[in-house]
Amino acid sequence: MTAKQTLLQELPTDLERGRLPKHVAVIMDGNGRWAKRQGLPRIMGHRRGVDALKDLLRCCRDWGVGALTAYAFSTENWGRPLEEVEFLMTLFERVLRQELREMMQEDVRINFVGNLGALPRSLQTEIDRAVTATQQNQGIQFTVATNYGGRQEILQACRAIASQVQAGQLEPDQIDESIFERHLYTAGICDPDLLIRTSGEMRLSNFLLWQMAYAELYITDTLWPDFDRTQFHQALVAYQQRDRRFGKL
Ligand code: IPE
Ligand code: IPE
Ligand code: MG
């Protein structure tokens, strides 16, 4: 943590505690460009990206944001060069192993969303271990989207519901939003109030398509490894200035 960040451990006085987002989602984009600008290989950007995520998680906990969901790897990211994909999988595994103790100390409850069964076996083992170990923690709900695709998530929910209908356990008329949501990977987690995307890209990239229906969008040109508490503070100030109407007047 930098000196400036240490100063920001308490909720800044210009933010209203009662109007903080309950759930922040983040598309951590721009690691590769960050590395390129420093003349480093792309993987160094991913390494630094982990530090930025750790600090954001701590900051959310310090400031009382109850849930953070981070997009770590999309179903489309398999299309990257094999070396980069392999590096990322190994990085996720190592970080999970190294950070478990700290997550326990900081009362973090971690869970994962995505098609986890297609991840390397050794990563699945670390995921299971971390999810099980932290499941009683209550400081913050931390969700990592890994091999996640919003369309795939919706499709697998449809398949599961169709099977129930076929088995005679459910009538088509009974399918409503709450039944549908129970079949999403995010069952039990409230929808994000605020989506932050770094590196200036104005798109969702297949992230939480259903859940984001009424999220406030905040896009910053800052590249992910440079996203710190000061930047998060700015995002929250912008969020608190929004008028969330949900279609009403
Ligand atoms: C985001 O950074 C991290 C992942 C997608 C895993 P990128 O790797 O997309 O970085 P840019 O967008 O190429 O700069
Ligand atoms: C979105 O970033 C996925 C993650 C941050 C994990 P990408 O870099 O993959 O998105 P696109 O390709 O710019 O849409
Ligand atoms: Mg990118």
PDB file of C-alpha atoms and ligand atoms in Angstrom:
ATOM      1  CA  MET A   1       0.000   0.000   0.000  1.00  0.00           C
ATOM      2  CA  THR A   2       1.365   3.452  -0.849  1.00  0.00           C
ATOM      3  CA  ALA A   3       1.449   6.246   1.755  1.00  0.00           C
ATOM      4  CA  LYS A   4      -1.469   7.926   0.013  1.00  0.00           C
ATOM      5  CA  GLN A   5      -3.479   4.718   0.148  1.00  0.00           C
ATOM      6  CA  THR A   6      -2.721   4.203   3.838  1.00  0.00           C
ATOM      7  CA  LEU A   7      -4.278   7.606   4.449  1.00  0.00           C
ATOM      8  CA  LEU A   8      -7.433   6.374   2.780  1.00  0.00           C
ATOM      9  CA  GLN A   9      -8.197   3.510   5.153  1.00  0.00           C
ATOM     10  CA  GLU A  10     -11.272   5.211   6.560  1.00  0.00           C
ATOM     11  CA  LEU A  11     -14.275   5.989   4.392  1.00  0.00           C
ATOM     12  CA  PRO A  12     -13.570   9.442   2.864  1.00  0.00           C
ATOM     13  CA  THR A  13     -15.753  12.108   4.454  1.00  0.00           C
ATOM     14  CA  ASP A  14     -17.332  13.129   1.136  1.00  0.00           C
ATOM     15  CA  LEU A  15     -18.951   9.692   0.798  1.00  0.00           C
ATOM     16  CA  GLU A  16     -22.240   8.805   2.475  1.00  0.00           C
ATOM     17  CA  ARG A  17     -22.015   5.439   4.161  1.00  0.00           C
ATOM     18  CA  GLY A  18     -25.717   4.748   3.725  1.00  0.00           C
ATOM     19  CA  ARG A  19     -25.542   5.279  -0.033  1.00  0.00           C
ATOM     20  CA  LEU A  20     -22.557   3.108  -0.861  1.00  0.00           C
ATOM     21  CA  PRO A  21     -23.077   0.421  -3.509  1.00  0.00           C
ATOM     22  CA  LYS A  22     -23.817  -2.904  -1.835  1.00  0.00           C
ATOM     23  CA  HIS A  23     -22.087  -4.728  -4.653  1.00  0.00           C
ATOM     24  CA  VAL A  24     -19.308  -3.477  -6.929  1.00  0.00           C
ATOM     25  CA  ALA A  25     -18.330  -5.405 -10.066  1.00  0.00           C
ATOM     26  CA  VAL A  26     -15.095  -4.705 -11.871  1.00  0.00           C
ATOM     27  CA  ILE A  27     -13.774  -5.496 -15.344  1.00  0.00           C
ATOM     28  CA  MET A  28     -10.047  -5.395 -14.659  1.00  0.00           C
ATOM     29  CA  ASP A  29      -8.876  -4.394 -18.115  1.00  0.00           C
ATOM     30  CA  GLY A  30      -5.617  -2.955 -19.426  1.00  0.00           C
ATOM     31  CA  ASN A  31      -2.947  -5.165 -17.859  1.00  0.00           C
ATOM     32  CA  GLY A  32      -1.307  -5.832 -21.222  1.00  0.00           C
ATOM     33  CA  ARG A  33      -1.258  -2.165 -22.218  1.00  0.00           C
ATOM     34  CA  TRP A  34       0.122  -1.207 -18.824  1.00  0.00           C
ATOM     35  CA  ALA A  35       3.014  -3.639 -19.296  1.00  0.00           C
ATOM     36  CA  LYS A  36       3.643  -2.499 -22.855  1.00  0.00           C
ATOM     37  CA  ARG A  37       3.932   1.105 -21.703  1.00  0.00           C
ATOM     38  CA  GLN A  38       6.581   0.088 -19.195  1.00  0.00           C
ATOM     39  CA  GLY A  39       8.417  -1.920 -21.855  1.00  0.00           C
ATOM     40  CA  LEU A  40       7.597  -5.155 -19.998  1.00  0.00           C
ATOM     41  CA  PRO A  41       6.064  -8.445 -21.195  1.00  0.00           C
ATOM     42  CA  ARG A  42       2.240  -8.618 -20.868  1.00  0.00           C
ATOM     43  CA  ILE A  43       2.439 -11.120 -18.028  1.00  0.00           C
ATOM     44  CA  MET A  44       4.033  -8.490 -15.800  1.00  0.00           C
ATOM     45  CA  GLY A  45       0.852  -6.491 -16.185  1.00  0.00           C
ATOM     46  CA  HIS A  46      -1.172  -9.453 -14.922  1.00  0.00           C
ATOM     47  CA  ARG A  47       1.153  -9.746 -11.920  1.00  0.00           C
ATOM     48  CA  ARG A  48       0.671  -6.099 -11.045  1.00  0.00           C
ATOM     49  CA  GLY A  49      -3.041  -6.518 -11.642  1.00  0.00           C
ATOM     50  CA  VAL A  50      -3.193  -8.959  -8.738  1.00  0.00           C
ATOM     51  CA  ASP A  51      -1.805  -6.280  -6.398  1.00  0.00           C
ATOM     52  CA  ALA A  52      -4.432  -3.805  -7.594  1.00  0.00           C
ATOM     53  CA  LEU A  53      -7.181  -6.360  -6.950  1.00  0.00           C
ATOM     54  CA  LYS A  54      -5.878  -7.162  -3.470  1.00  0.00           C
ATOM     55  CA  ASP A  55      -5.938  -3.506  -2.568  1.00  0.00           C
ATOM     56  CA  LEU A  56      -9.421  -2.950  -3.981  1.00  0.00           C
ATOM     57  CA  LEU A  57     -10.731  -5.917  -2.003  1.00  0.00           C
ATOM     58  CA  ARG A  58      -9.199  -4.546   1.194  1.00  0.00           C
ATOM     59  CA  CYS A  59     -10.554  -1.108   0.426  1.00  0.00           C
ATOM     60  CA  CYS A  60     -14.096  -2.424  -0.116  1.00  0.00           C
ATOM     61  CA  ARG A  61     -13.857  -4.199   3.210  1.00  0.00           C
ATOM     62  CA  ASP A  62     -12.442  -1.127   4.999  1.00  0.00           C
ATOM     63  CA  TRP A  63     -15.106   1.160   3.599  1.00  0.00           C
ATOM     64  CA  GLY A  64     -18.069  -1.170   4.075  1.00  0.00           C
ATOM     65  CA  VAL A  65     -18.882  -2.292   0.530  1.00  0.00           C
ATOM     66  CA  GLY A  66     -20.391  -5.732   1.155  1.00  0.00           C
ATOM     67  CA  ALA A  67     -19.625  -7.501  -2.116  1.00  0.00           C
ATOM     68  CA  LEU A  68     -16.985  -7.298  -4.836  1.00  0.00           C
ATOM     69  CA  THR A  69     -17.024  -9.304  -8.063  1.00  0.00           C
ATOM     70  CA  ALA A  70     -13.955  -9.267 -10.300  1.00  0.00           C
ATOM     71  CA  TYR A  71     -13.715 -10.486 -13.897  1.00  0.00           C
ATOM     72  CA  ALA A  72     -10.504 -12.505 -14.004  1.00  0.00           C
ATOM     73  CA  PHE A  73     -10.887 -14.639 -17.148  1.00  0.00           C
ATOM     74  CA  SER A  74     -13.614 -14.712 -19.778  1.00  0.00           C
ATOM     75  CA  THR A  75     -14.728 -17.655 -21.890  1.00  0.00           C
ATOM     76  CA  GLU A  76     -13.313 -15.660 -24.826  1.00  0.00           C
ATOM     77  CA  ASN A  77      -9.882 -15.281 -23.205  1.00  0.00           C
ATOM     78  CA  TRP A  78      -9.029 -18.891 -24.171  1.00  0.00           C
ATOM     79  CA  GLY A  79      -8.404 -17.410 -27.615  1.00  0.00           C
ATOM     80  CA  ARG A  80      -5.205 -15.716 -26.397  1.00  0.00           C
ATOM     81  CA  PRO A  81      -1.744 -17.176 -27.005  1.00  0.00           C
ATOM     82  CA  LEU A  82      -1.265 -20.419 -25.069  1.00  0.00           C
ATOM     83  CA  GLU A  83       1.662 -19.005 -23.045  1.00  0.00           C
ATOM     84  CA  GLU A  84      -0.492 -16.179 -21.718  1.00  0.00           C
ATOM     85  CA  VAL A  85      -3.414 -18.486 -20.874  1.00  0.00           C
ATOM     86  CA  GLU A  86      -1.085 -20.893 -19.087  1.00  0.00           C
ATOM     87  CA  PHE A  87       0.559 -18.058 -17.205  1.00  0.00           C
ATOM     88  CA  LEU A  88      -2.814 -16.788 -16.023  1.00  0.00           C
ATOM     89  CA  MET A  89      -3.999 -20.216 -14.845  1.00  0.00           C
ATOM     90  CA  THR A  90      -0.767 -20.717 -12.896  1.00  0.00           C
ATOM     91  CA  LEU A  91      -0.995 -17.203 -11.494  1.00  0.00           C
ATOM     92  CA  PHE A  92      -4.576 -17.753 -10.255  1.00  0.00           C
ATOM     93  CA  GLU A  93      -3.523 -20.992  -8.596  1.00  0.00           C
ATOM     94  CA  ARG A  94      -0.491 -19.482  -6.895  1.00  0.00           C
ATOM     95  CA  VAL A  95      -2.311 -16.376  -5.706  1.00  0.00           C
ATOM     96  CA  LEU A  96      -5.140 -18.455  -4.247  1.00  0.00           C
ATOM     97  CA  ARG A  97      -2.686 -20.629  -2.364  1.00  0.00           C
ATOM     98  CA  GLN A  98      -0.670 -17.667  -1.100  1.00  0.00           C
ATOM     99  CA  GLU A  99      -3.594 -15.478  -0.100  1.00  0.00           C
ATOM    100  CA  LEU A 100      -5.793 -17.987   1.692  1.00  0.00           C
ATOM    101  CA  ARG A 101      -4.349 -17.244   5.112  1.00  0.00           C
ATOM    102  CA  GLU A 102      -4.807 -13.504   4.660  1.00  0.00           C
ATOM    103  CA  MET A 103      -8.366 -13.965   3.414  1.00  0.00           C
ATOM    104  CA  MET A 104      -9.106 -15.883   6.611  1.00  0.00           C
ATOM    105  CA  GLN A 105      -7.541 -13.119   8.736  1.00  0.00           C
ATOM    106  CA  GLU A 106      -9.494 -10.460   6.881  1.00  0.00           C
ATOM    107  CA  ASP A 107     -12.781 -12.387   7.048  1.00  0.00           C
ATOM    108  CA  VAL A 108     -13.160 -12.638   3.253  1.00  0.00           C
ATOM    109  CA  ARG A 109     -15.641 -15.140   1.854  1.00  0.00           C
ATOM    110  CA  ILE A 110     -14.465 -16.102  -1.616  1.00  0.00           C
ATOM    111  CA  ASN A 111     -16.478 -17.823  -4.303  1.00  0.00           C
ATOM    112  CA  PHE A 112     -16.142 -18.346  -8.036  1.00  0.00           C
ATOM    113  CA  VAL A 113     -18.529 -18.002 -10.943  1.00  0.00           C
ATOM    114  CA  GLY A 114     -18.007 -19.467 -14.395  1.00  0.00           C
ATOM    115  CA  ASN A 115     -17.566 -22.828 -16.018  1.00  0.00           C
ATOM    116  CA  LEU A 116     -15.146 -24.053 -13.369  1.00  0.00           C
ATOM    117  CA  GLY A 117     -15.173 -27.680 -14.515  1.00  0.00           C
ATOM    118  CA  ALA A 118     -13.173 -26.709 -17.621  1.00  0.00           C
ATOM    119  CA  LEU A 119     -10.322 -25.158 -15.605  1.00  0.00           C
ATOM    120  CA  PRO A 120      -7.078 -27.063 -14.946  1.00  0.00           C
ATOM    121  CA  ARG A 121      -7.617 -29.699 -12.258  1.00  0.00           C
ATOM    122  CA  SER A 122      -4.979 -28.241  -9.935  1.00  0.00           C
ATOM    123  CA  LEU A 123      -6.681 -24.835 -10.085  1.00  0.00           C
ATOM    124  CA  GLN A 124     -10.046 -26.453  -9.334  1.00  0.00           C
ATOM    125  CA  THR A 125      -8.473 -28.018  -6.244  1.00  0.00           C
ATOM    126  CA  GLU A 126      -7.257 -24.625  -4.967  1.00  0.00           C
ATOM    127  CA  ILE A 127     -10.654 -23.095  -5.728  1.00  0.00           C
ATOM    128  CA  ASP A 128     -12.461 -25.809  -3.744  1.00  0.00           C
ATOM    129  CA  ARG A 129     -10.062 -25.413  -0.860  1.00  0.00           C
ATOM    130  CA  ALA A 130     -10.447 -21.626  -0.677  1.00  0.00           C
ATOM    131  CA  VAL A 131     -14.234 -21.666  -1.081  1.00  0.00           C
ATOM    132  CA  THR A 132     -14.667 -24.302   1.630  1.00  0.00           C
ATOM    133  CA  ALA A 133     -12.222 -22.676   4.055  1.00  0.00           C
ATOM    134  CA  THR A 134     -13.789 -19.218   3.801  1.00  0.00           C
ATOM    135  CA  GLN A 135     -17.472 -20.095   3.579  1.00  0.00           C
ATOM    136  CA  GLN A 136     -18.310 -18.931   7.117  1.00  0.00           C
ATOM    137  CA  ASN A 137     -16.466 -15.596   6.752  1.00  0.00           C
ATOM    138  CA  GLN A 138     -18.616 -12.488   6.787  1.00  0.00           C
ATOM    139  CA  GLY A 139     -16.339  -9.458   6.253  1.00  0.00           C
ATOM    140  CA  ILE A 140     -16.950  -9.269   2.514  1.00  0.00           C
ATOM    141  CA  GLN A 141     -18.344 -11.475  -0.242  1.00  0.00           C
ATOM    142  CA  PHE A 142     -15.625 -11.711  -2.904  1.00  0.00           C
ATOM    143  CA  THR A 143     -16.583 -13.350  -6.195  1.00  0.00           C
ATOM    144  CA  VAL A 144     -14.081 -14.137  -8.926  1.00  0.00           C
ATOM    145  CA  ALA A 145     -15.419 -14.684 -12.439  1.00  0.00           C
ATOM    146  CA  THR A 146     -13.121 -17.292 -13.975  1.00  0.00           C
ATOM    147  CA  ASN A 147     -13.870 -18.932 -17.324  1.00  0.00           C
ATOM    148  CA  TYR A 148     -16.998 -16.839 -17.087  1.00  0.00           C
ATOM    149  CA  GLY A 149     -19.307 -15.867 -19.953  1.00  0.00           C
ATOM    150  CA  GLY A 150     -22.662 -14.170 -19.448  1.00  0.00           C
ATOM    151  CA  ARG A 151     -24.289 -15.878 -22.422  1.00  0.00           C
ATOM    152  CA  GLN A 152     -23.030 -19.295 -21.360  1.00  0.00           C
ATOM    153  CA  GLU A 153     -24.331 -18.657 -17.853  1.00  0.00           C
ATOM    154  CA  ILE A 154     -27.792 -17.835 -19.209  1.00  0.00           C
ATOM    155  CA  LEU A 155     -27.747 -20.895 -21.475  1.00  0.00           C
ATOM    156  CA  GLN A 156     -26.804 -23.295 -18.692  1.00  0.00           C
ATOM    157  CA  ALA A 157     -29.624 -21.856 -16.570  1.00  0.00           C
ATOM    158  CA  CYS A 158     -32.046 -22.445 -19.471  1.00  0.00           C
ATOM    159  CA  ARG A 159     -30.880 -26.038 -19.825  1.00  0.00           C
ATOM    160  CA  ALA A 160     -31.283 -26.725 -16.112  1.00  0.00           C
ATOM    161  CA  ILE A 161     -34.768 -25.209 -16.065  1.00  0.00           C
ATOM    162  CA  ALA A 162     -35.787 -27.067 -19.255  1.00  0.00           C
ATOM    163  CA  SER A 163     -34.740 -30.358 -17.622  1.00  0.00           C
ATOM    164  CA  GLN A 164     -36.972 -29.594 -14.641  1.00  0.00           C
ATOM    165  CA  VAL A 165     -39.871 -28.884 -16.970  1.00  0.00           C
ATOM    166  CA  GLN A 166     -39.195 -32.076 -18.898  1.00  0.00           C
ATOM    167  CA  ALA A 167     -39.142 -34.039 -15.644  1.00  0.00           C
ATOM    168  CA  GLY A 168     -42.538 -32.590 -14.751  1.00  0.00           C
ATOM    169  CA  GLN A 169     -41.153 -30.701 -11.716  1.00  0.00           C
ATOM    170  CA  LEU A 170     -41.967 -27.253 -13.071  1.00  0.00           C
ATOM    171  CA  GLU A 171     -44.615 -25.692 -15.334  1.00  0.00           C
ATOM    172  CA  PRO A 172     -43.387 -23.238 -18.018  1.00  0.00           C
ATOM    173  CA  ASP A 173     -45.733 -20.587 -16.575  1.00  0.00           C
ATOM    174  CA  GLN A 174     -43.993 -20.820 -13.225  1.00  0.00           C
ATOM    175  CA  ILE A 175     -40.645 -19.672 -14.642  1.00  0.00           C
ATOM    176  CA  ASP A 176     -40.137 -16.158 -13.334  1.00  0.00           C
ATOM    177  CA  GLU A 177     -37.136 -13.937 -12.593  1.00  0.00           C
ATOM    178  CA  SER A 178     -36.573 -15.382  -9.161  1.00  0.00           C
ATOM    179  CA  ILE A 179     -36.577 -18.997 -10.409  1.00  0.00           C
ATOM    180  CA  PHE A 180     -34.285 -18.028 -13.257  1.00  0.00           C
ATOM    181  CA  GLU A 181     -31.842 -16.265 -10.940  1.00  0.00           C
ATOM    182  CA  ARG A 182     -31.612 -19.335  -8.752  1.00  0.00           C
ATOM    183  CA  HIS A 183     -30.075 -21.150 -11.712  1.00  0.00           C
ATOM    184  CA  LEU A 184     -27.423 -18.539 -12.435  1.00  0.00           C
ATOM    185  CA  TYR A 185     -23.890 -18.927 -11.078  1.00  0.00           C
ATOM    186  CA  THR A 186     -24.588 -15.839  -8.980  1.00  0.00           C
ATOM    187  CA  ALA A 187     -27.583 -17.339  -7.138  1.00  0.00           C
ATOM    188  CA  GLY A 188     -27.831 -15.711  -3.717  1.00  0.00           C
ATOM    189  CA  ILE A 189     -25.669 -12.684  -4.577  1.00  0.00           C
ATOM    190  CA  CYS A 190     -27.432  -9.349  -5.110  1.00  0.00           C
ATOM    191  CA  ASP A 191     -27.059  -7.651  -8.512  1.00  0.00           C
ATOM    192  CA  PRO A 192     -24.122  -5.235  -8.877  1.00  0.00           C
ATOM    193  CA  ASP A 193     -25.011  -1.607  -8.184  1.00  0.00           C
ATOM    194  CA  LEU A 194     -21.846  -0.279  -9.786  1.00  0.00           C
ATOM    195  CA  LEU A 195     -19.733  -1.641 -12.629  1.00  0.00           C
ATOM    196  CA  ILE A 196     -16.241  -0.241 -12.984  1.00  0.00           C
ATOM    197  CA  ARG A 197     -14.291  -0.892 -16.173  1.00  0.00           C
ATOM    198  CA  THR A 198     -10.706   0.274 -16.499  1.00  0.00           C
ATOM    199  CA  SER A 199      -8.679   1.107 -19.620  1.00  0.00           C
ATOM    200  CA  GLY A 200     -11.432   3.105 -21.326  1.00  0.00           C
ATOM    201  CA  GLU A 201     -13.209   0.302 -23.175  1.00  0.00           C
ATOM    202  CA  MET A 202     -16.956   1.008 -23.444  1.00  0.00           C
ATOM    203  CA  ARG A 203     -18.315  -2.535 -23.461  1.00  0.00           C
ATOM    204  CA  LEU A 204     -19.452  -5.365 -21.214  1.00  0.00           C
ATOM    205  CA  SER A 205     -17.378  -8.123 -22.863  1.00  0.00           C
ATOM    206  CA  ASN A 206     -19.921 -10.808 -21.885  1.00  0.00           C
ATOM    207  CA  PHE A 207     -19.792  -9.969 -18.160  1.00  0.00           C
ATOM    208  CA  LEU A 208     -22.865 -10.486 -15.920  1.00  0.00           C
ATOM    209  CA  LEU A 209     -25.312  -9.711 -18.737  1.00  0.00           C
ATOM    210  CA  TRP A 210     -28.443 -10.599 -16.775  1.00  0.00           C
ATOM    211  CA  GLN A 211     -27.251  -9.165 -13.454  1.00  0.00           C
ATOM    212  CA  MET A 212     -26.138  -5.828 -14.888  1.00  0.00           C
ATOM    213  CA  ALA A 213     -29.617  -4.759 -16.035  1.00  0.00           C
ATOM    214  CA  TYR A 214     -29.632  -1.722 -13.717  1.00  0.00           C
ATOM    215  CA  ALA A 215     -25.985  -1.326 -12.736  1.00  0.00           C
ATOM    216  CA  GLU A 216     -24.466   2.141 -12.907  1.00  0.00           C
ATOM    217  CA  LEU A 217     -21.538   2.105 -15.328  1.00  0.00           C
ATOM    218  CA  TYR A 218     -18.265   3.849 -14.530  1.00  0.00           C
ATOM    219  CA  ILE A 219     -15.518   3.714 -17.127  1.00  0.00           C
ATOM    220  CA  THR A 220     -12.078   5.139 -16.490  1.00  0.00           C
ATOM    221  CA  ASP A 221      -9.057   5.438 -18.798  1.00  0.00           C
ATOM    222  CA  THR A 222      -6.788   4.300 -15.959  1.00  0.00           C
ATOM    223  CA  LEU A 223      -5.207   0.934 -16.738  1.00  0.00           C
ATOM    224  CA  TRP A 224      -6.032  -1.770 -14.211  1.00  0.00           C
ATOM    225  CA  PRO A 225      -2.609  -2.013 -12.475  1.00  0.00           C
ATOM    226  CA  ASP A 226      -2.824   1.747 -11.766  1.00  0.00           C
ATOM    227  CA  PHE A 227      -6.336   1.567 -10.285  1.00  0.00           C
ATOM    228  CA  ASP A 228      -5.920   2.457  -6.611  1.00  0.00           C
ATOM    229  CA  ARG A 229      -7.965   3.778  -3.666  1.00  0.00           C
ATOM    230  CA  THR A 230      -7.908   7.296  -5.005  1.00  0.00           C
ATOM    231  CA  GLN A 231      -9.441   6.068  -8.263  1.00  0.00           C
ATOM    232  CA  PHE A 232     -11.989   3.953  -6.411  1.00  0.00           C
ATOM    233  CA  HIS A 233     -12.898   6.957  -4.308  1.00  0.00           C
ATOM    234  CA  GLN A 234     -13.568   8.922  -7.531  1.00  0.00           C
ATOM    235  CA  ALA A 235     -15.760   6.116  -8.842  1.00  0.00           C
ATOM    236  CA  LEU A 236     -17.803   6.112  -5.631  1.00  0.00           C
ATOM    237  CA  VAL A 237     -18.186   9.902  -5.693  1.00  0.00           C
ATOM    238  CA  ALA A 238     -19.504   9.614  -9.268  1.00  0.00           C
ATOM    239  CA  TYR A 239     -21.821   6.788  -8.205  1.00  0.00           C
ATOM    240  CA  GLN A 240     -23.274   8.823  -5.353  1.00  0.00           C
ATOM    241  CA  GLN A 241     -24.054  11.641  -7.760  1.00  0.00           C
ATOM    242  CA  ARG A 242     -26.171   9.393  -9.972  1.00  0.00           C
ATOM    243  CA  ASP A 243     -29.936   9.427  -9.828  1.00  0.00           C
ATOM    244  CA  ARG A 244     -30.974   5.767  -9.981  1.00  0.00           C
ATOM    245  CA  ARG A 245     -34.506   5.841 -11.276  1.00  0.00           C
ATOM    246  CA  PHE A 246     -35.068   2.200 -12.259  1.00  0.00           C
ATOM    247  CA  GLY A 247     -37.493   3.356 -14.914  1.00  0.00           C
ATOM    248  CA  LYS A 248     -39.576   5.430 -12.499  1.00  0.00           C
ATOM    249  CA  LEU A 249     -39.760   9.207 -12.194  1.00  0.00           C
TER     250      LEU A 249
HETATM  251  C1  IPE B   1      -7.209  -7.751 -18.455  1.00  0.00           C
HETATM  252  O1  IPE B   1      -6.133  -7.143 -19.079  1.00  0.00           O
HETATM  253  C2  IPE B   1      -6.847  -9.092 -17.848  1.00  0.00           C
HETATM  254  C3  IPE B   1      -7.445 -10.262 -18.530  1.00  0.00           C
HETATM  255  C4  IPE B   1      -8.262 -10.229 -19.532  1.00  0.00           C
HETATM  256  C5  IPE B   1      -7.064 -11.557 -18.005  1.00  0.00           C
HETATM  257  P1  IPE B   1      -5.813  -7.445 -20.591  1.00  0.00           P
HETATM  258  O2  IPE B   1      -4.893  -8.618 -20.646  1.00  0.00           O
HETATM  259  O3  IPE B   1      -7.054  -7.569 -21.378  1.00  0.00           O
HETATM  260  O4  IPE B   1      -5.016  -6.138 -21.003  1.00  0.00           O
HETATM  261  P2  IPE B   1      -5.138  -5.352 -22.383  1.00  0.00           P
HETATM  262  O5  IPE B   1      -6.599  -5.056 -22.573  1.00  0.00           O
HETATM  263  O6  IPE B   1      -4.604  -6.260 -23.436  1.00  0.00           O
HETATM  264  O7  IPE B   1      -4.318  -4.131 -22.179  1.00  0.00           O
HETATM  265  C1  IPE B   2     -12.549  -8.568 -20.362  1.00  0.00           C
HETATM  266  O1  IPE B   2     -11.379  -8.015 -20.874  1.00  0.00           O
HETATM  267  C2  IPE B   2     -12.232  -9.816 -19.610  1.00  0.00           C
HETATM  268  C3  IPE B   2     -11.484  -9.647 -18.362  1.00  0.00           C
HETATM  269  C4  IPE B   2     -11.127  -8.514 -17.821  1.00  0.00           C
HETATM  270  C5  IPE B   2     -11.172 -10.865 -17.685  1.00  0.00           C
HETATM  271  P1  IPE B   2     -10.902  -8.348 -22.372  1.00  0.00           P
HETATM  272  O2  IPE B   2      -9.640  -7.602 -22.573  1.00  0.00           O
HETATM  273  O3  IPE B   2     -10.870  -9.800 -22.573  1.00  0.00           O
HETATM  274  O4  IPE B   2     -12.098  -7.735 -23.231  1.00  0.00           O
HETATM  275  P2  IPE B   2     -12.140  -7.248 -24.742  1.00  0.00           P
HETATM  276  O5  IPE B   2     -11.485  -8.304 -25.556  1.00  0.00           O
HETATM  277  O6  IPE B   2     -11.396  -5.964 -24.804  1.00  0.00           O
HETATM  278  O7  IPE B   2     -13.588  -7.068 -25.023  1.00  0.00           O
HETATM  279 MG    MG B   3      -8.212  -6.289 -22.400  1.00  0.00          MG
END
